[in-house]
CSV table of C-alpha atoms and ligand atoms in Angstrom, one decimal:
chain,number,residue,atom,x,y,z
A,851,MET,CA,85.9,-30.3,36.9
A,852,ARG,CA,85.0,-28.1,33.9
A,853,ARG,CA,83.9,-30.3,31.0
A,854,VAL,CA,84.5,-29.5,27.4
A,855,TYR,CA,82.7,-31.2,24.5
A,856,LEU,CA,84.7,-31.4,21.3
A,857,ASP,CA,83.0,-34.3,19.6
A,858,ASN,CA,80.3,-32.6,17.7
A,859,ASN,CA,80.8,-34.7,14.5
A,860,ALA,CA,79.6,-37.7,16.6
A,861,THR,CA,76.6,-35.9,17.9
A,862,THR,CA,75.5,-32.4,19.1
A,863,ALA,CA,73.7,-31.1,22.1
A,864,LEU,CA,70.0,-30.5,21.5
A,865,ALA,CA,69.4,-26.7,21.2
A,866,PRO,CA,67.0,-25.4,23.9
A,867,GLU,CA,64.7,-23.9,21.3
A,868,VAL,CA,64.5,-27.3,19.6
A,869,TYR,CA,63.6,-28.9,22.9
A,870,GLU,CA,60.9,-26.3,23.5
A,871,ALA,CA,59.4,-26.8,20.0
A,872,MET,CA,59.3,-30.6,20.6
A,873,LYS,CA,57.7,-30.5,24.1
A,874,PRO,CA,54.0,-30.2,23.2
A,875,PHE,CA,54.2,-33.2,20.9
A,876,TRP,CA,55.0,-35.6,23.8
A,877,LEU,CA,52.0,-35.0,26.0
A,878,GLU,CA,49.4,-32.8,24.3
A,879,ASP,CA,49.7,-33.0,20.5
A,880,TYR,CA,50.1,-36.8,20.3
A,881,GLY,CA,47.9,-37.4,17.3
A,882,ASN,CA,48.8,-39.7,14.4
A,883,ALA,CA,49.6,-37.5,11.4
A,884,SER,CA,47.4,-39.8,9.2
A,885,SER,CA,44.3,-39.4,11.4
A,886,ILE,CA,41.5,-37.1,10.1
A,887,HIS,CA,40.4,-35.7,13.5
A,888,TRP,CA,41.7,-32.6,15.3
A,889,TYR,CA,44.6,-34.5,16.9
A,890,GLY,CA,45.7,-35.9,13.6
A,891,GLN,CA,45.5,-32.7,11.8
A,892,ARG,CA,47.6,-30.9,14.4
A,893,ALA,CA,50.3,-33.5,14.0
A,894,LYS,CA,50.0,-33.4,10.2
A,895,ALA,CA,50.4,-29.6,10.2
A,896,ALA,CA,53.5,-29.8,12.4
A,897,VAL,CA,55.1,-32.4,10.1
A,898,GLU,CA,54.4,-30.3,7.1
A,899,THR,CA,55.8,-27.2,8.7
A,900,ALA,CA,59.0,-29.2,9.5
A,901,ARG,CA,59.1,-30.4,5.9
A,902,GLU,CA,59.1,-26.7,4.7
A,903,GLN,CA,61.8,-25.8,7.3
A,904,VAL,CA,64.1,-28.6,6.1
A,905,ALA,CA,63.4,-27.9,2.4
A,906,ARG,CA,64.2,-24.2,2.9
A,907,LEU,CA,67.6,-25.1,4.5
A,908,ILE,CA,68.8,-27.0,1.4
A,909,ASN,CA,66.8,-25.1,-1.3
A,910,ALA,CA,64.5,-28.0,-2.1
A,911,ARG,CA,60.7,-28.3,-2.5
A,912,PRO,CA,58.9,-29.5,0.6
A,913,SER,CA,57.5,-32.4,-1.5
A,914,GLU,CA,61.0,-33.6,-2.2
A,915,ILE,CA,61.8,-34.2,1.5
A,916,VAL,CA,61.2,-37.8,2.9
A,917,PHE,CA,61.6,-38.1,6.7
A,918,THR,CA,63.6,-41.1,7.9
A,919,SER,CA,65.0,-42.5,11.1
A,920,GLY,CA,68.3,-40.7,10.5
A,921,GLY,CA,71.3,-40.5,8.2
A,922,THR,CA,71.9,-44.2,8.1
A,923,GLU,CA,68.4,-45.0,6.8
A,924,ALA,CA,68.6,-42.1,4.3
A,925,ASP,CA,71.9,-43.5,2.9
A,926,ASN,CA,70.4,-47.0,2.7
A,927,ALA,CA,67.2,-45.8,1.1
A,928,ALA,CA,69.2,-43.9,-1.6
A,929,LEU,CA,71.5,-46.7,-2.6
A,930,VAL,CA,69.1,-49.6,-2.3
A,931,GLY,CA,66.2,-47.6,-3.7
A,932,ILE,CA,68.0,-46.5,-6.9
A,933,VAL,CA,69.5,-49.9,-7.5
A,934,GLU,CA,66.2,-51.8,-7.0
A,935,ALA,CA,64.3,-49.4,-9.2
A,936,ALA,CA,66.8,-49.6,-12.0
A,937,ARG,CA,65.6,-51.7,-14.9
A,938,SER,CA,69.0,-52.7,-16.4
A,939,GLU,CA,70.3,-56.3,-15.8
A,940,THR,CA,73.8,-55.3,-14.8
A,941,LYS,CA,74.0,-52.5,-12.2
A,942,HIS,CA,77.1,-50.5,-11.2
A,943,ILE,CA,77.6,-47.9,-8.5
A,944,VAL,CA,80.5,-45.4,-8.2
A,945,THR,CA,81.4,-44.3,-4.7
A,946,THR,CA,84.6,-43.5,-2.8
A,947,ALA,CA,86.8,-45.3,-0.3
A,948,ILE,CA,86.2,-42.7,2.4
A,949,GLU,CA,82.4,-42.9,2.7
A,950,HIS,CA,80.7,-43.4,6.1
A,951,HIS,CA,79.9,-47.0,6.8
A,952,ALA,CA,76.2,-46.2,6.2
A,953,VAL,CA,77.1,-46.0,2.5
A,954,LEU,CA,80.1,-48.3,2.4
A,955,HIS,CA,78.5,-51.3,4.1
A,956,THR,CA,75.3,-50.8,2.1
A,957,ALA,CA,77.4,-50.9,-1.1
A,958,LYS,CA,79.1,-54.1,0.2
A,959,ALA,CA,75.7,-55.6,0.9
A,960,LEU,CA,74.6,-54.7,-2.7
A,961,GLU,CA,77.8,-56.3,-4.0
A,962,LYS,CA,76.8,-59.6,-2.4
A,963,LYS,CA,73.5,-59.3,-4.5
A,964,GLY,CA,75.5,-59.0,-7.7
A,965,VAL,CA,75.7,-55.2,-8.0
A,966,GLN,CA,79.1,-54.0,-9.1
A,967,VAL,CA,80.8,-51.2,-7.1
A,968,THR,CA,83.8,-49.0,-7.8
A,969,TYR,CA,85.4,-47.5,-4.7
A,970,VAL,CA,87.3,-44.5,-6.1
A,971,ARG,CA,90.5,-43.7,-4.1
A,972,VAL,CA,91.4,-40.3,-2.7
A,973,GLY,CA,94.8,-38.9,-2.3
A,974,PRO,CA,96.5,-37.6,0.9
A,975,SER,CA,94.3,-34.5,0.7
A,976,GLY,CA,91.3,-36.6,1.5
A,977,VAL,CA,89.5,-35.0,-1.5
A,978,ALA,CA,88.2,-37.1,-4.5
A,979,ASP,CA,89.3,-36.1,-8.0
A,980,PRO,CA,86.2,-35.6,-10.2
A,981,ALA,CA,88.2,-37.0,-13.2
A,982,ASP,CA,88.6,-40.2,-11.2
A,983,ILE,CA,84.9,-40.4,-10.7
A,984,GLU,CA,84.2,-39.8,-14.4
A,985,ARG,CA,86.7,-42.5,-15.3
A,986,ALA,CA,84.9,-45.0,-13.1
A,987,ILE,CA,81.6,-44.4,-14.8
A,988,ARG,CA,80.4,-47.3,-17.1
A,989,PRO,CA,77.4,-47.8,-19.4
A,990,GLU,CA,75.9,-49.9,-16.5
A,991,THR,CA,76.4,-47.2,-13.8
A,992,VAL,CA,73.0,-46.4,-12.1
A,993,LEU,CA,74.3,-44.2,-9.3
A,994,VAL,CA,77.2,-42.1,-8.2
A,995,SER,CA,77.3,-41.6,-4.4
A,996,VAL,CA,80.0,-39.2,-2.9
A,997,MET,CA,79.8,-37.7,0.6
A,998,HIS,CA,79.7,-33.9,0.9
A,999,ALA,CA,82.1,-33.7,3.8
A,1000,ASN,CA,84.0,-36.5,5.5
A,1001,ASN,CA,83.1,-37.1,9.1
A,1002,GLU,CA,86.6,-37.9,10.3
A,1003,LEU,CA,88.7,-35.4,8.3
A,1004,GLY,CA,86.1,-32.8,7.6
A,1005,THR,CA,87.3,-32.5,4.0
A,1006,ILE,CA,84.7,-31.2,1.6
A,1007,GLN,CA,84.3,-33.0,-1.7
A,1008,PRO,CA,83.9,-31.2,-5.1
A,1009,ILE,CA,80.2,-32.1,-5.2
A,1010,GLU,CA,79.3,-29.5,-7.8
A,1011,ASP,CA,81.9,-30.8,-10.3
A,1012,ILE,CA,80.8,-34.4,-9.7
A,1013,GLY,CA,77.2,-33.4,-10.0
A,1014,ARG,CA,77.9,-31.9,-13.5
A,1015,ILE,CA,79.6,-35.1,-14.5
A,1016,ALA,CA,76.7,-37.3,-13.3
A,1017,ARG,CA,74.3,-35.1,-15.2
A,1018,GLU,CA,76.3,-35.2,-18.4
A,1019,HIS,CA,76.2,-39.0,-18.2
A,1020,ASP,CA,72.6,-39.0,-17.2
A,1021,ILE,CA,73.2,-40.9,-13.9
A,1022,TYR,CA,71.6,-40.4,-10.6
A,1023,PHE,CA,73.8,-38.6,-8.0
A,1024,HIS,CA,73.5,-39.0,-4.2
A,1025,THR,CA,75.5,-37.2,-1.6
A,1026,ASP,CA,75.7,-38.0,2.1
A,1027,ALA,CA,75.5,-34.5,3.5
A,1028,VAL,CA,75.0,-35.6,7.2
A,1029,GLN,CA,78.1,-33.6,8.2
A,1030,THR,CA,77.5,-30.5,6.2
A,1031,VAL,CA,73.8,-29.6,6.5
A,1032,GLY,CA,73.4,-26.9,9.1
A,1033,LYS,CA,77.2,-26.3,9.1
A,1034,ILE,CA,77.9,-24.8,5.7
A,1035,PRO,CA,75.5,-23.7,2.9
A,1036,VAL,CA,73.9,-26.7,1.2
A,1037,ASP,CA,71.9,-26.0,-1.9
A,1038,VAL,CA,70.7,-29.1,-3.9
A,1039,GLU,CA,70.4,-27.0,-7.1
A,1040,LYS,CA,74.0,-25.7,-6.9
A,1041,LEU,CA,75.3,-29.1,-5.9
A,1042,GLY,CA,73.4,-30.8,-8.7
A,1043,VAL,CA,72.3,-33.8,-6.6
A,1044,ASP,CA,69.3,-36.0,-7.1
A,1045,LEU,CA,69.4,-37.4,-3.6
A,1046,LEU,CA,70.9,-36.0,-0.3
A,1047,SER,CA,71.0,-37.5,3.2
A,1048,LEU,CA,70.8,-35.5,6.4
A,1049,SER,CA,70.5,-36.2,10.1
A,1050,ALA,CA,69.0,-34.0,12.9
A,1051,HIS,CA,71.4,-34.9,15.6
A,1052,LYS,CA,74.3,-33.4,13.8
A,1053,LEU,CA,72.7,-30.0,13.8
A,1054,HIS,CA,71.5,-29.7,17.4
A,1055,GLY,CA,68.4,-31.6,16.7
A,1056,PRO,CA,67.2,-34.9,18.2
A,1057,LYS,CA,68.7,-38.4,17.6
A,1058,GLY,CA,66.8,-41.0,15.5
A,1059,VAL,CA,65.4,-38.7,12.8
A,1060,GLY,CA,66.7,-37.4,9.5
A,1061,ALA,CA,65.6,-37.0,5.9
A,1062,LEU,CA,66.4,-38.0,2.4
A,1063,TYR,CA,66.0,-35.3,-0.3
A,1064,VAL,CA,64.7,-36.9,-3.5
A,1065,ARG,CA,64.6,-34.7,-6.6
A,1066,LYS,CA,61.2,-34.6,-8.3
A,1067,GLY,CA,61.0,-37.3,-10.9
A,1068,THR,CA,63.7,-39.6,-9.4
A,1069,ILE,CA,62.6,-43.2,-9.7
A,1070,LEU,CA,63.2,-44.8,-6.3
A,1071,ARG,CA,62.0,-48.1,-4.7
A,1072,ALA,CA,61.0,-47.8,-1.0
A,1073,LEU,CA,63.2,-49.6,1.4
A,1074,MET,CA,60.3,-51.0,3.5
A,1075,HIS,CA,56.8,-52.3,2.9
A,1076,GLY,CA,53.8,-50.8,4.7
A,1077,GLY,CA,51.4,-47.9,4.5
A,1078,HIS,CA,51.3,-44.9,2.1
A,1079,HIS,CA,53.2,-42.5,4.3
A,1080,GLU,CA,55.6,-40.0,2.9
A,1081,ARG,CA,54.0,-40.3,-0.6
A,1082,ASP,CA,54.7,-44.0,-0.7
A,1083,ARG,CA,58.4,-43.4,-0.2
A,1084,ARG,CA,58.8,-44.3,3.5
A,1085,PRO,CA,56.0,-46.3,5.3
A,1086,GLY,CA,55.4,-46.1,9.0
A,1087,THR,CA,53.7,-43.7,11.4
A,1088,GLU,CA,55.7,-40.5,11.4
A,1089,ASN,CA,58.0,-39.7,14.3
A,1090,VAL,CA,56.1,-36.4,14.8
A,1091,THR,CA,58.1,-35.2,17.8
A,1092,GLY,CA,61.4,-36.0,16.2
A,1093,ILE,CA,60.4,-34.4,12.9
A,1094,VAL,CA,59.3,-31.2,14.7
A,1095,GLY,CA,62.7,-31.2,16.3
A,1096,LEU,CA,64.5,-31.6,12.9
A,1097,GLY,CA,62.4,-28.8,11.4
A,1098,LYS,CA,63.2,-26.4,14.3
A,1099,ALA,CA,66.9,-27.3,14.2
A,1100,ALA,CA,66.9,-26.7,10.4
A,1101,GLU,CA,65.3,-23.3,10.9
A,1102,LEU,CA,67.9,-22.3,13.6
A,1103,ALA,CA,70.8,-23.6,11.5
A,1104,ARG,CA,69.6,-21.4,8.6
A,1105,GLU,CA,69.4,-18.3,10.8
A,1106,HIS,CA,72.9,-18.9,12.3
A,1107,LEU,CA,74.7,-20.4,9.3
A,1108,ASP,CA,76.9,-17.4,8.4
A,1109,THR,CA,77.8,-16.0,11.8
A,1110,GLU,CA,78.3,-19.4,13.4
A,1111,GLY,CA,80.4,-20.8,10.6
A,1112,ARG,CA,82.9,-17.9,10.9
A,1113,ARG,CA,82.9,-18.0,14.8
A,1114,ILE,CA,83.4,-21.8,14.9
A,1115,ALA,CA,86.1,-21.7,12.2
A,1116,ALA,CA,88.0,-19.1,14.3
A,1117,LEU,CA,87.8,-21.3,17.4
A,1118,ARG,CA,88.9,-24.3,15.4
A,1119,ASP,CA,91.9,-22.4,13.9
A,1120,ARG,CA,92.9,-21.2,17.4
A,1121,LEU,CA,92.8,-24.7,18.7
A,1122,GLU,CA,94.8,-26.0,15.8
A,1123,GLU,CA,97.4,-23.3,15.9
A,1124,GLY,CA,97.8,-23.6,19.7
A,1125,ILE,CA,98.3,-27.4,19.3
A,1126,LEU,CA,100.8,-27.2,16.4
A,1127,HIS,CA,102.7,-24.5,18.3
A,1128,SER,CA,102.9,-26.3,21.7
A,1129,VAL,CA,103.2,-30.0,20.7
A,1130,PRO,CA,106.2,-31.1,18.7
A,1131,LEU,CA,105.7,-33.9,16.2
A,1132,SER,CA,102.1,-33.0,15.5
A,1133,ALA,CA,100.5,-32.5,12.1
A,1134,ILE,CA,97.1,-31.9,10.4
A,1135,ASN,CA,95.6,-34.8,8.5
A,1136,GLY,CA,93.8,-33.9,5.2
A,1137,ASP,CA,93.6,-30.8,3.2
A,1138,PRO,CA,93.4,-27.8,5.6
A,1139,ALA,CA,92.0,-25.5,2.8
A,1140,ARG,CA,88.9,-27.6,2.0
A,1141,ARG,CA,87.4,-28.4,5.4
A,1142,LEU,CA,84.3,-28.0,7.5
A,1143,PRO,CA,84.7,-25.0,9.9
A,1144,THR,CA,83.9,-27.4,12.7
A,1145,THR,CA,86.6,-30.1,12.3
A,1146,THR,CA,90.3,-30.7,12.7
A,1147,ASN,CA,92.0,-34.1,12.6
A,1148,LEU,CA,95.6,-34.1,14.0
A,1149,ARG,CA,98.1,-36.7,14.6
A,1150,PHE,CA,100.6,-36.8,17.5
A,1151,ASP,CA,103.5,-39.1,16.6
A,1152,TYR,CA,104.3,-41.8,19.3
A,1153,ILE,CA,100.9,-41.7,21.1
A,1154,GLU,CA,98.0,-44.2,21.0
A,1155,GLY,CA,94.8,-42.4,20.1
A,1156,GLU,CA,92.7,-44.4,22.5
A,1157,GLY,CA,95.0,-43.7,25.4
A,1158,PHE,CA,94.9,-40.0,24.5
A,1159,VAL,CA,91.1,-39.9,24.4
A,1160,ILE,CA,90.9,-41.6,27.8
A,1161,ALA,CA,93.5,-39.3,29.3
A,1162,MET,CA,91.8,-36.2,28.0
A,1163,ASP,CA,88.4,-37.4,29.2
A,1164,LEU,CA,89.8,-37.9,32.7
A,1165,ARG,CA,90.7,-34.2,32.6
A,1166,GLY,CA,87.3,-33.2,31.3
A,1167,VAL,CA,87.8,-32.9,27.5
A,1168,ALA,CA,85.8,-35.1,25.1
A,1169,CYS,CA,87.3,-35.8,21.7
A,1170,SER,CA,87.6,-38.9,19.6
A,1171,THR,CA,90.1,-41.0,17.7
A,1172,GLY,CA,90.3,-41.4,13.9
A,1173,ALA,CA,90.6,-45.1,14.6
A,1174,ALA,CA,87.5,-47.2,15.2
A,1175,CYS,CA,87.5,-50.0,17.7
A,1176,SER,CA,85.9,-53.0,16.1
A,1177,SER,CA,85.3,-56.4,17.7
A,1178,GLY,CA,87.9,-55.9,20.4
A,1179,SER,CA,90.8,-55.2,18.1
A,1180,LEU,CA,92.0,-51.8,17.2
A,1181,GLU,CA,91.5,-51.4,13.4
A,1182,PRO,CA,93.0,-48.3,11.8
A,1183,SER,CA,90.3,-46.1,10.4
A,1184,HIS,CA,89.4,-46.9,6.8
A,1185,VAL,CA,89.4,-43.2,6.0
A,1186,LEU,CA,92.9,-42.5,7.4
A,1187,SER,CA,94.2,-45.6,5.7
A,1188,ALA,CA,92.6,-44.5,2.5
A,1189,VAL,CA,94.4,-41.1,2.6
A,1190,GLY,CA,97.7,-42.9,2.9
A,1191,LEU,CA,98.5,-42.8,6.6
A,1192,ARG,CA,100.6,-45.7,7.9
A,1193,PRO,CA,98.7,-47.8,10.6
A,1194,GLU,CA,100.7,-46.2,13.4
A,1195,GLN,CA,100.0,-42.7,12.1
A,1196,ALA,CA,96.3,-43.5,11.8
A,1197,ARG,CA,96.3,-44.9,15.4
A,1198,SER,CA,97.9,-41.6,16.7
A,1199,SER,CA,95.2,-39.4,15.0
A,1200,ILE,CA,92.6,-37.5,17.0
A,1201,ARG,CA,89.5,-35.6,15.8
A,1202,PHE,CA,88.3,-32.5,17.5
A,1203,SER,CA,84.9,-31.3,16.3
A,1204,LEU,CA,83.2,-28.1,17.4
A,1205,GLY,CA,79.6,-26.9,17.5
A,1206,ARG,CA,77.4,-24.0,18.4
A,1207,PHE,CA,77.9,-24.3,22.1
A,1208,ASN,CA,81.7,-24.2,22.1
A,1209,THR,CA,83.4,-21.1,23.5
A,1210,ALA,CA,86.9,-19.6,23.5
A,1211,GLU,CA,87.1,-20.8,27.1
A,1212,ASP,CA,86.7,-24.4,25.9
A,1213,ILE,CA,89.6,-23.9,23.5
A,1214,ASP,CA,91.8,-22.4,26.3
A,1215,THR,CA,91.0,-25.3,28.7
A,1216,THR,CA,91.9,-27.8,26.0
A,1217,LEU,CA,95.1,-26.1,25.2
A,1218,GLU,CA,96.1,-26.0,28.8
A,1219,ILE,CA,95.6,-29.7,29.2
A,1220,LEU,CA,96.6,-31.2,25.9
A,1221,PRO,CA,100.5,-30.7,25.8
A,1222,ASP,CA,100.8,-32.3,29.2
A,1223,VAL,CA,98.7,-35.3,28.2
A,1224,VAL,CA,100.8,-35.9,25.0
A,1225,GLU,CA,104.0,-35.5,27.0
A,1226,HIS,CA,102.8,-38.1,29.6
A,1227,LEU,CA,101.8,-40.6,26.9
A,1228,ARG,CA,105.1,-40.2,25.0
A,1229,ALA,CA,107.0,-40.6,28.3
A,1230,VAL,CA,105.7,-44.2,28.5
A,1231,SER,CA,106.0,-45.0,24.8
A,1232,PRO,CA,108.9,-47.3,24.1
A,1233,HIS,CA,108.9,-46.2,20.4
A,1234,TYR,CA,109.2,-42.6,21.5
A,1235,LYS,CA,112.1,-43.4,23.8
A,1236,GLY,CA,113.8,-45.3,21.0
A,1237,ALA,CA,113.3,-42.5,18.5
A,1238,VAL,CA,114.6,-39.9,21.0
A,1239,ALA,CA,117.6,-42.1,21.7
A,1240,ILE,CA,118.4,-42.3,18.0
A,1241,VAL,CA,118.2,-38.6,17.5
A,1242,LYS,CA,120.5,-38.0,20.5
B,2106,PLP,N1,76.9,-40.3,7.3
B,2106,PLP,C1,77.8,-39.6,7.9
B,2106,PLP,C2,78.8,-38.8,7.1
B,2106,PLP,C3,77.9,-39.5,9.3
B,2106,PLP,O1,78.8,-38.8,9.9
B,2106,PLP,C4,76.9,-40.2,10.1
B,2106,PLP,C5,76.9,-40.2,11.5
B,2106,PLP,O2,77.9,-40.4,12.1
B,2106,PLP,C6,75.9,-40.9,9.3
B,2106,PLP,C7,75.9,-41.0,8.0
B,2106,PLP,C8,74.8,-41.7,10.1
B,2106,PLP,O3,73.8,-40.8,10.5
B,2106,PLP,P1,72.9,-41.3,11.7
B,2106,PLP,O4,73.7,-41.3,13.0
B,2106,PLP,O5,71.8,-40.3,11.8
B,2106,PLP,O6,72.3,-42.6,11.4
């Protein structure tokens, strides 16, 4: 059976060039980057090269890049680090209702410690209004954190406008750019951010490694206690192999950004048009004009998303639901609920996310299979039968 992977927002395949770059650091160049001997110096040099590669991708200085264990740690480090370093007695954060759990659950944990948090709502477009962010700012606000692109909908937030507002109010601004770095141009100067999270495995790099960009002069408390690694901002022996992989993935992403962005957007559009044309009662979720080139989120009325994903998987196509399965019960996704979808609409929503290794053939295979899968699922849906009977 031909297999098609359309779940690149969950994770991406490692690029062969990245794998090659990492290889020597498993068996030969295994030094500790803090050691002063030859082995250590080789590891240190590789880490510093990777720091330059990552910095170049986002227009930062190498000294502003802090390597982490991934996007989740970078998000935690940004929120907790700014709050803990802030001197004021009352502390307030502004964020949105559609952030990744790495930000949302960190904000919830901070609330339990007395920090006040405003979760700004977004409309059906899935895009936050900068005026709403500004209205939420208070004298006690220490941080604004708004994601660059949403992982479920792919919608891109007006980060430049929000950055301007944060600057005018002299408040630190963090963006979770895990879904954008390597997919669309990301420039920390243009965006006006003080902190930015990224993760290697979303850009054809390895899992378990990422980075936090920290603008020079930002006052941040380290999340963990330990040695003086990463200029005292993140203790622990560096994951040299992973960091080398992240660096190489960043270099490749920079080289391919323009051409790949256009190619992948064309594939995504072809998939979307094909689906909307061949499947009745299907619709796009979120603003189609302000989206990542890689992502489409669609709903198919009268189907259960989980059943759809399983049926597609049995026929070789990997995609994902907009609904997360938590503790055995199907909870509608907080993102889809936040953009105003009814629970049954959220549960019938599917995300297709593309990457560098997808081809036109992948899209054709998906379009061959998908209408049939939807038809089968609707045929066994009592709600669909009822709705059809009413129409007749
Ligand atoms: N933020 C966003 C928007 C994400 O999509 C993800 C991963 O799904 C993360 C953070 C977490 O990144 P990591 O998997 O590297 O911890």
